Amino acid sequence: MRILVFANTPAHVHLYRHAVDRLEAAGHDVLVLTREYACTTDLLDRFEMPYRVYGEHGTDRHSKLRLARELGGQVVSIGREARRFDPDVIFGRGPYAAYAGTLTRTPTVLVLDDEPTDFNHVVSRPFADCILSPAVTRRDLGEAHYTFEGFKECAYLHPDVFEPDESVRDRLGVGPDEPYVLVRFNALDALCDAGIEGFEPAQRRDLIERLSERATVFVSDEGDDVDFADLPARPYDLHPAEIHDAMAEADLLVADTGTMTTEAALLGTPSLRYRGTDEHEYGEFQELERAGLAEQFDDYAAVRDRSLELLADDDATARWAERRREYVGDLVNLTDLLVEVAHTRGAVDRLSSSTRGALQPKHREQPGL
């Protein structure tokens, strides 16, 4: 069987990497279509995933119009690669996978989350044979839409597939008991980020300076805007494939980006998200807040003060670790689900009874829609 996977961001690489390994080990031919964006191809190389590049996407701010033009310029390359590969099933999200599936008349599986923008859903929904999303997703995307208990990050952070590497402390240059914080600044360059502002420059500086009084601070700056010359912080400069080990060992993560907030929470690391001007409500964050694994803030002073409070709390990391043990182990191992869905080419009715039992038809959850 020939399986085409779209991995347009680093998070997408992690989402599919274990499934790709297992499918290749089972003798299937897998191809990842990707774009040059941040560390996406670095991760694909590190995990030895078979891929081809169809375009580029910079980390500078993009307007919706510019993003639409960017997509238009990549359609030709996507079409050429999809036709050449001739897949039996396609995995992805949004217009990329929808277009490839329509062009090649191939069953298409979309793996989505509870993002605020309607663009990806409106464009791709009519062309999907199967849509998978976390149970916290609020939208009903039709009869092909099924939900699972968990998060898309469960494909690579579920306890069944992730074992933290404590030696990351040596590579970071911190001692066995030295407290450290990861601070993540978003480039806010994606379509769903258009018009949103995160930490302001003065807030970034103040946050780093205050945190550094209580812990070593590492900064992961997606937009590459931070000048470290006179800041009491270090850039996170390990290979991006090691970020989850670094998060698992950290005492705290503070971010204005969604994915790493979710990842840290699922790893049992105290996880704080500053919304900035983002007024959207996300089902994933609401659920993680309910589980006591993440916290969100609209006010900068509030997230700063809560960060300092947690660093002064000697029992915080142990509490979060216990909450993770109680919560995450009961979630769906998404890699298992993706592998079986690939084998059935997106046909839910052909899944094993145990896998079908892990899925709920979203459309039936909301009668009358």
Short mmCIF file of C-alpha atoms in Angstrom, two decimals:
data_model
loop_
_atom_site.label_atom_id
_atom_site.label_comp_id
_atom_site.label_asym_id
_atom_site.label_seq_id
_atom_site.Cartn_x
_atom_site.Cartn_y
_atom_site.Cartn_z
CA MET A 1 0.00 0.00 0.00
CA ARG A 2 1.14 3.56 -0.76
CA ILE A 3 0.51 6.17 1.93
CA LEU A 4 0.96 9.91 1.40
CA VAL A 5 1.33 12.11 4.49
CA PHE A 6 1.36 15.92 4.63
CA ALA A 7 3.66 17.32 7.34
CA ASN A 8 3.68 21.09 6.98
CA THR A 9 4.95 22.00 10.46
CA PRO A 10 7.27 20.48 13.07
CA ALA A 11 4.19 19.39 15.05
CA HIS A 12 2.92 17.45 12.03
CA VAL A 13 6.23 15.57 11.80
CA HIS A 14 5.86 14.44 15.40
CA LEU A 15 2.21 13.58 14.84
CA TYR A 16 3.01 11.05 12.12
CA ARG A 17 6.56 9.90 12.81
CA HIS A 18 5.78 6.78 14.83
CA ALA A 19 2.98 5.79 12.45
CA VAL A 20 5.31 6.20 9.47
CA ASP A 21 7.93 3.99 11.15
CA ARG A 22 5.39 1.26 11.82
CA LEU A 23 3.83 1.40 8.37
CA GLU A 24 7.24 1.19 6.69
CA ALA A 25 8.19 -1.70 8.96
CA ALA A 26 5.02 -3.48 7.80
CA GLY A 27 6.19 -3.17 4.19
CA HIS A 28 4.15 -0.18 3.04
CA ASP A 29 5.53 2.62 0.85
CA VAL A 30 5.22 5.96 2.66
CA LEU A 31 5.99 9.46 1.36
CA VAL A 32 5.85 12.69 3.37
CA LEU A 33 5.15 15.90 1.47
CA THR A 34 6.45 18.93 3.34
CA ARG A 35 7.57 22.53 3.04
CA GLU A 36 10.62 24.37 4.24
CA TYR A 37 9.30 25.90 7.45
CA ALA A 38 11.16 26.41 10.72
CA CYS A 39 12.76 23.07 11.68
CA THR A 40 10.34 20.81 9.78
CA THR A 41 12.88 19.27 7.39
CA ASP A 42 15.48 19.07 10.19
CA LEU A 43 13.10 16.80 12.07
CA LEU A 44 12.30 14.73 9.00
CA ASP A 45 16.02 14.17 8.47
CA ARG A 46 16.60 13.33 12.13
CA PHE A 47 13.82 10.74 12.15
CA GLU A 48 14.84 9.41 8.72
CA MET A 49 11.38 9.89 7.26
CA PRO A 50 11.04 9.72 3.46
CA TYR A 51 10.02 13.15 2.17
CA ARG A 52 9.88 15.60 -0.68
CA VAL A 53 9.60 19.39 -0.39
CA TYR A 54 6.83 21.15 -2.30
CA GLY A 55 7.42 24.76 -1.18
CA GLU A 56 8.48 27.20 1.49
CA HIS A 57 6.84 29.10 4.34
CA GLY A 58 8.79 31.77 6.22
CA THR A 59 8.44 32.70 9.87
CA ASP A 60 7.77 36.37 9.15
CA ARG A 61 4.27 37.66 9.72
CA HIS A 62 1.82 36.64 7.00
CA SER A 63 -1.49 38.18 6.08
CA LYS A 64 -4.36 35.94 5.02
CA LEU A 65 -3.99 37.25 1.47
CA ARG A 66 -0.30 36.42 1.40
CA LEU A 67 -0.95 32.95 2.77
CA ALA A 68 -3.57 32.36 0.08
CA ARG A 69 -1.08 33.41 -2.60
CA GLU A 70 1.55 31.17 -1.08
CA LEU A 71 -0.82 28.21 -1.23
CA GLY A 72 -1.69 28.96 -4.84
CA GLY A 73 1.97 28.84 -5.82
CA GLN A 74 2.41 25.43 -4.20
CA VAL A 75 -0.57 23.72 -5.80
CA VAL A 76 1.33 22.77 -8.94
CA SER A 77 4.15 21.14 -6.99
CA ILE A 78 1.72 19.25 -4.72
CA GLY A 79 -0.22 17.99 -7.73
CA ARG A 80 2.90 16.79 -9.51
CA GLU A 81 4.24 14.94 -6.46
CA ALA A 82 0.88 13.39 -5.59
CA ARG A 83 0.34 12.09 -9.12
CA ARG A 84 3.86 10.70 -9.27
CA PHE A 85 3.45 8.84 -5.97
CA ASP A 86 -0.08 7.56 -6.80
CA PRO A 87 -1.20 6.98 -3.17
CA ASP A 88 -3.82 4.57 -1.83
CA VAL A 89 -4.64 6.84 1.13
CA ILE A 90 -3.70 10.40 2.13
CA PHE A 91 -3.27 11.88 5.62
CA GLY A 92 -3.15 15.59 6.36
CA ARG A 93 -5.28 18.63 7.04
CA GLY A 94 -6.67 21.63 5.21
CA PRO A 95 -6.40 22.47 1.52
CA TYR A 96 -3.13 20.60 0.93
CA ALA A 97 -4.51 17.13 1.62
CA ALA A 98 -7.93 17.97 0.17
CA TYR A 99 -6.44 19.04 -3.14
CA ALA A 100 -4.14 16.02 -3.40
CA GLY A 101 -6.98 13.63 -2.57
CA THR A 102 -9.32 15.20 -5.11
CA LEU A 103 -6.69 15.27 -7.84
CA THR A 104 -5.69 11.62 -7.39
CA ARG A 105 -9.17 10.39 -6.38
CA THR A 106 -7.70 8.94 -3.21
CA PRO A 107 -9.38 8.40 0.19
CA THR A 108 -8.34 11.28 2.44
CA VAL A 109 -8.03 11.27 6.24
CA LEU A 110 -7.89 14.61 8.02
CA VAL A 111 -6.45 14.79 11.53
CA LEU A 112 -7.63 18.07 13.04
CA ASP A 113 -7.75 19.92 16.33
CA ASP A 114 -10.03 22.59 17.76
CA GLU A 115 -8.48 25.50 15.87
CA PRO A 116 -10.47 28.74 15.60
CA THR A 117 -10.22 29.45 11.89
CA ASP A 118 -12.90 28.13 9.54
CA PHE A 119 -10.64 28.18 6.47
CA ASN A 120 -9.10 24.72 6.82
CA HIS A 121 -12.46 23.16 7.66
CA VAL A 122 -14.46 24.87 4.91
CA VAL A 123 -11.92 24.01 2.22
CA SER A 124 -11.17 20.42 3.21
CA ARG A 125 -14.34 19.03 4.80
CA PRO A 126 -16.23 18.22 1.56
CA PHE A 127 -13.29 16.13 0.27
CA ALA A 128 -12.58 14.08 3.40
CA ASP A 129 -13.46 10.41 3.70
CA CYS A 130 -12.57 10.37 7.40
CA ILE A 131 -12.04 13.22 9.87
CA LEU A 132 -10.41 12.49 13.23
CA SER A 133 -10.21 15.01 16.06
CA PRO A 134 -10.05 15.14 19.85
CA ALA A 135 -13.34 14.69 21.71
CA VAL A 136 -13.02 18.28 22.95
CA THR A 137 -13.53 19.59 19.39
CA ARG A 138 -16.65 21.74 19.36
CA ARG A 139 -17.39 21.67 15.64
CA ASP A 140 -19.53 19.01 13.99
CA LEU A 141 -17.89 18.42 10.60
CA GLY A 142 -20.42 15.96 9.24
CA GLU A 143 -20.99 12.24 9.00
CA ALA A 144 -17.32 11.44 8.33
CA HIS A 145 -16.24 13.13 11.59
CA TYR A 146 -15.12 10.91 14.48
CA THR A 147 -13.58 11.90 17.80
CA PHE A 148 -11.24 10.19 20.26
CA GLU A 149 -10.39 10.80 23.91
CA GLY A 150 -7.09 12.59 23.78
CA PHE A 151 -5.09 15.12 21.82
CA LYS A 152 -3.22 14.96 18.53
CA GLU A 153 -0.04 15.14 20.66
CA CYS A 154 -0.93 11.71 22.05
CA ALA A 155 0.58 10.27 18.86
CA TYR A 156 4.03 11.02 20.25
CA LEU A 157 3.65 11.90 23.95
CA HIS A 158 1.40 9.10 25.16
CA PRO A 159 3.22 7.05 27.84
CA ASP A 160 3.15 4.05 25.48
CA VAL A 161 5.37 5.84 22.93
CA PHE A 162 7.37 8.44 24.88
CA GLU A 163 10.11 7.80 27.41
CA PRO A 164 11.90 10.97 28.57
CA ASP A 165 15.68 11.08 28.31
CA GLU A 166 17.07 12.62 31.50
CA SER A 167 20.51 12.99 29.92
CA VAL A 168 19.16 16.05 28.12
CA ARG A 169 20.23 17.97 31.23
CA ASP A 170 23.87 17.25 30.37
CA ARG A 171 23.39 18.54 26.84
CA LEU A 172 21.67 21.67 28.16
CA GLY A 173 24.49 22.20 30.64
CA VAL A 174 22.33 22.15 33.79
CA GLY A 175 22.87 20.12 36.93
CA PRO A 176 20.70 17.18 38.06
CA ASP A 177 18.78 19.35 40.53
CA GLU A 178 19.16 22.73 38.85
CA PRO A 179 15.75 24.31 38.19
CA TYR A 180 15.19 25.60 34.69
CA VAL A 181 12.40 27.18 32.70
CA LEU A 182 11.60 26.95 29.01
CA VAL A 183 10.13 30.12 27.52
CA ARG A 184 8.60 29.83 24.06
CA PHE A 185 7.89 32.85 21.86
CA ASN A 186 5.63 32.22 18.88
CA ALA A 187 6.31 33.70 15.43
CA LEU A 188 2.51 33.95 14.99
CA ASP A 189 2.90 33.46 11.25
CA ALA A 190 0.28 30.78 10.61
CA LEU A 191 -3.11 31.41 9.02
CA CYS A 192 -4.93 30.95 12.33
CA ASP A 193 -2.53 33.47 13.96
CA ALA A 194 -3.31 36.35 11.59
CA GLY A 195 -3.95 39.53 13.61
CA ILE A 196 -2.92 37.97 16.94
CA GLU A 197 -0.22 39.45 19.18
CA GLY A 198 1.62 37.52 21.90
CA PHE A 199 4.25 38.80 24.33
CA GLU A 200 5.36 42.34 23.55
CA PRO A 201 9.14 43.01 23.44
CA ALA A 202 9.15 44.77 26.83
CA GLN A 203 7.14 41.92 28.34
CA ARG A 204 9.57 39.37 26.95
CA ARG A 205 12.48 41.12 28.59
CA ASP A 206 10.69 41.58 31.92
CA LEU A 207 9.57 37.95 31.99
CA ILE A 208 13.06 36.63 31.30
CA GLU A 209 14.68 38.88 33.87
CA ARG A 210 12.18 37.97 36.59
CA LEU A 211 12.35 34.23 35.89
CA SER A 212 16.15 34.26 35.85
CA GLU A 213 16.16 35.33 39.50
CA ARG A 214 14.79 31.89 40.43
CA ALA A 215 15.88 29.49 37.68
CA THR A 216 18.01 29.05 34.59
CA VAL A 217 16.06 30.31 31.59
CA PHE A 218 16.13 28.81 28.09
CA VAL A 219 14.35 30.66 25.30
CA SER A 220 12.92 28.98 22.21
CA ASP A 221 12.27 31.89 19.86
CA GLU A 222 10.40 30.79 16.74
CA GLY A 223 10.65 34.19 15.07
CA ASP A 224 14.38 34.56 15.90
CA ASP A 225 13.79 38.07 17.25
CA VAL A 226 15.39 37.87 20.70
CA ASP A 227 18.75 39.54 21.25
CA PHE A 228 20.49 37.57 24.00
CA ALA A 229 23.42 39.96 24.32
CA ASP A 230 22.28 41.50 27.61
CA LEU A 231 19.60 39.04 28.70
CA PRO A 232 20.05 36.59 31.60
CA ALA A 233 18.91 33.68 29.43
CA ARG A 234 20.28 31.12 27.01
CA PRO A 235 18.86 30.24 23.61
CA TYR A 236 17.51 26.73 23.38
CA ASP A 237 20.08 25.40 20.92
CA LEU A 238 19.76 21.63 21.05
CA HIS A 239 18.41 19.78 18.04
CA PRO A 240 14.66 20.44 17.83
CA ALA A 241 14.04 16.69 18.09
CA GLU A 242 15.12 16.91 21.74
CA ILE A 243 12.63 19.58 22.79
CA HIS A 244 10.22 17.12 24.43
CA ASP A 245 13.00 15.68 26.59
CA ALA A 246 13.89 19.24 27.58
CA MET A 247 10.25 20.03 28.38
CA ALA A 248 9.83 16.86 30.43
CA GLU A 249 12.80 17.82 32.64
CA ALA A 250 11.86 21.51 32.97
CA ASP A 251 10.31 22.97 36.09
CA LEU A 252 8.05 25.24 34.06
CA LEU A 253 7.05 26.19 30.52
CA VAL A 254 5.74 29.67 29.73
CA ALA A 255 4.58 30.34 26.18
CA ASP A 256 2.35 32.35 23.89
CA THR A 257 1.98 29.40 21.54
CA GLY A 258 -0.48 26.55 21.70
CA THR A 259 1.30 23.36 20.69
CA MET A 260 4.15 23.54 23.20
CA THR A 261 1.73 24.51 25.96
CA THR A 262 -0.23 21.34 25.25
CA GLU A 263 2.92 19.22 24.96
CA ALA A 264 4.35 20.39 28.27
CA ALA A 265 1.02 19.77 29.99
CA LEU A 266 0.85 16.21 28.65
CA LEU A 267 4.41 15.65 29.87
CA GLY A 268 3.43 16.70 33.39
CA THR A 269 5.39 19.97 33.36
CA PRO A 270 3.63 23.05 34.78
CA SER A 271 2.44 24.81 31.63
CA LEU A 272 1.32 28.44 31.36
CA ARG A 273 -0.08 30.04 28.20
CA TYR A 274 -0.32 33.77 27.66
CA ARG A 275 -3.14 34.46 25.22
CA GLY A 276 -2.16 38.00 24.32
CA THR A 277 -4.83 39.28 21.97
CA ASP A 278 -6.10 35.79 21.11
CA GLU A 279 -9.75 35.77 22.20
CA HIS A 280 -10.60 32.34 20.82
CA GLU A 281 -11.56 29.50 23.12
CA TYR A 282 -9.88 26.17 22.41
CA GLY A 283 -11.35 22.90 23.60
CA GLU A 284 -7.89 21.42 24.19
CA PHE A 285 -6.83 24.13 26.63
CA GLN A 286 -10.13 24.07 28.45
CA GLU A 287 -9.73 20.33 28.98
CA LEU A 288 -6.12 20.64 30.15
CA GLU A 289 -7.15 23.36 32.57
CA ARG A 290 -9.88 21.09 33.89
CA ALA A 291 -7.28 18.34 34.42
CA GLY A 292 -5.02 20.79 36.27
CA LEU A 293 -2.20 20.44 33.73
CA ALA A 294 -2.25 23.87 32.05
CA GLU A 295 -3.29 27.41 32.88
CA GLN A 296 -4.19 30.33 30.58
CA PHE A 297 -3.92 34.06 31.18
CA ASP A 298 -5.21 37.16 29.40
CA ASP A 299 -3.11 39.55 31.49
CA TYR A 300 0.69 39.65 31.27
CA ALA A 301 1.21 40.50 34.95
CA ALA A 302 -0.91 37.52 35.93
CA VAL A 303 1.09 34.99 33.91
CA ARG A 304 4.37 36.50 35.15
CA ASP A 305 3.30 36.37 38.79
CA ARG A 306 1.95 32.83 38.47
CA SER A 307 5.26 31.75 36.92
CA LEU A 308 7.19 33.10 39.88
CA GLU A 309 4.73 31.53 42.31
CA LEU A 310 5.20 28.10 40.76
CA LEU A 311 8.99 28.38 40.79
CA ALA A 312 8.82 29.17 44.51
CA ASP A 313 6.60 26.12 45.13
CA ASP A 314 8.82 23.11 45.84
CA ASP A 315 5.93 20.68 45.37
CA ALA A 316 4.61 22.01 42.03
CA THR A 317 6.47 19.61 39.72
CA ALA A 318 5.47 16.60 41.82
CA ARG A 319 1.80 17.65 41.73
CA TRP A 320 1.86 18.03 37.96
CA ALA A 321 3.60 14.67 37.53
CA GLU A 322 0.90 12.97 39.61
CA ARG A 323 -1.86 14.64 37.61
CA ARG A 324 -0.23 13.42 34.41
CA ARG A 325 -0.08 9.85 35.71
CA GLU A 326 -3.77 9.97 36.60
CA TYR A 327 -4.92 11.58 33.36
CA VAL A 328 -2.70 10.89 30.36
CA GLY A 329 -2.48 7.11 30.66
CA ASP A 330 -6.21 6.77 29.99
CA LEU A 331 -6.06 8.72 26.72
CA VAL A 332 -6.00 7.09 23.29
CA ASN A 333 -2.61 6.18 21.83
CA LEU A 334 -3.19 8.05 18.57
CA THR A 335 -0.36 6.28 16.73
CA ASP A 336 -2.20 2.95 17.10
CA LEU A 337 -5.31 4.58 15.70
CA LEU A 338 -3.53 6.19 12.73
CA VAL A 339 -1.84 2.94 11.74
CA GLU A 340 -5.09 0.99 11.70
CA VAL A 341 -6.94 3.76 9.84
CA ALA A 342 -4.18 3.68 7.22
CA HIS A 343 -4.64 -0.07 6.79
CA THR A 344 -8.37 0.41 6.13
CA ARG A 345 -7.73 3.43 3.85
CA GLY A 346 -9.88 5.61 6.06
CA ALA A 347 -12.86 3.24 6.17
CA VAL A 348 -14.05 3.39 9.79
CA ASP A 349 -16.48 0.50 9.32
CA ARG A 350 -13.53 -1.80 8.53
CA LEU A 351 -11.63 -1.03 11.74
CA SER A 352 -11.32 -3.62 14.48
CA SER A 353 -14.04 -3.55 17.11
CA SER A 354 -11.62 -2.27 19.76
CA THR A 355 -10.50 0.63 17.57
CA ARG A 356 -14.06 1.48 16.56
CA GLY A 357 -14.87 1.53 20.26
CA ALA A 358 -12.28 4.28 20.76
CA LEU A 359 -14.04 6.49 18.22
CA GLN A 360 -17.28 8.39 18.60
CA PRO A 361 -19.26 9.77 15.65
CA LYS A 362 -19.35 13.51 16.27
CA HIS A 363 -22.39 14.06 14.07
CA ARG A 364 -24.55 11.83 16.27
CA GLU A 365 -23.42 13.65 19.39
CA GLN A 366 -25.30 16.72 18.20
CA PRO A 367 -28.70 15.58 16.87
CA GLY A 368 -30.45 17.92 14.52
CA LEU A 369 -27.25 19.34 12.99
#
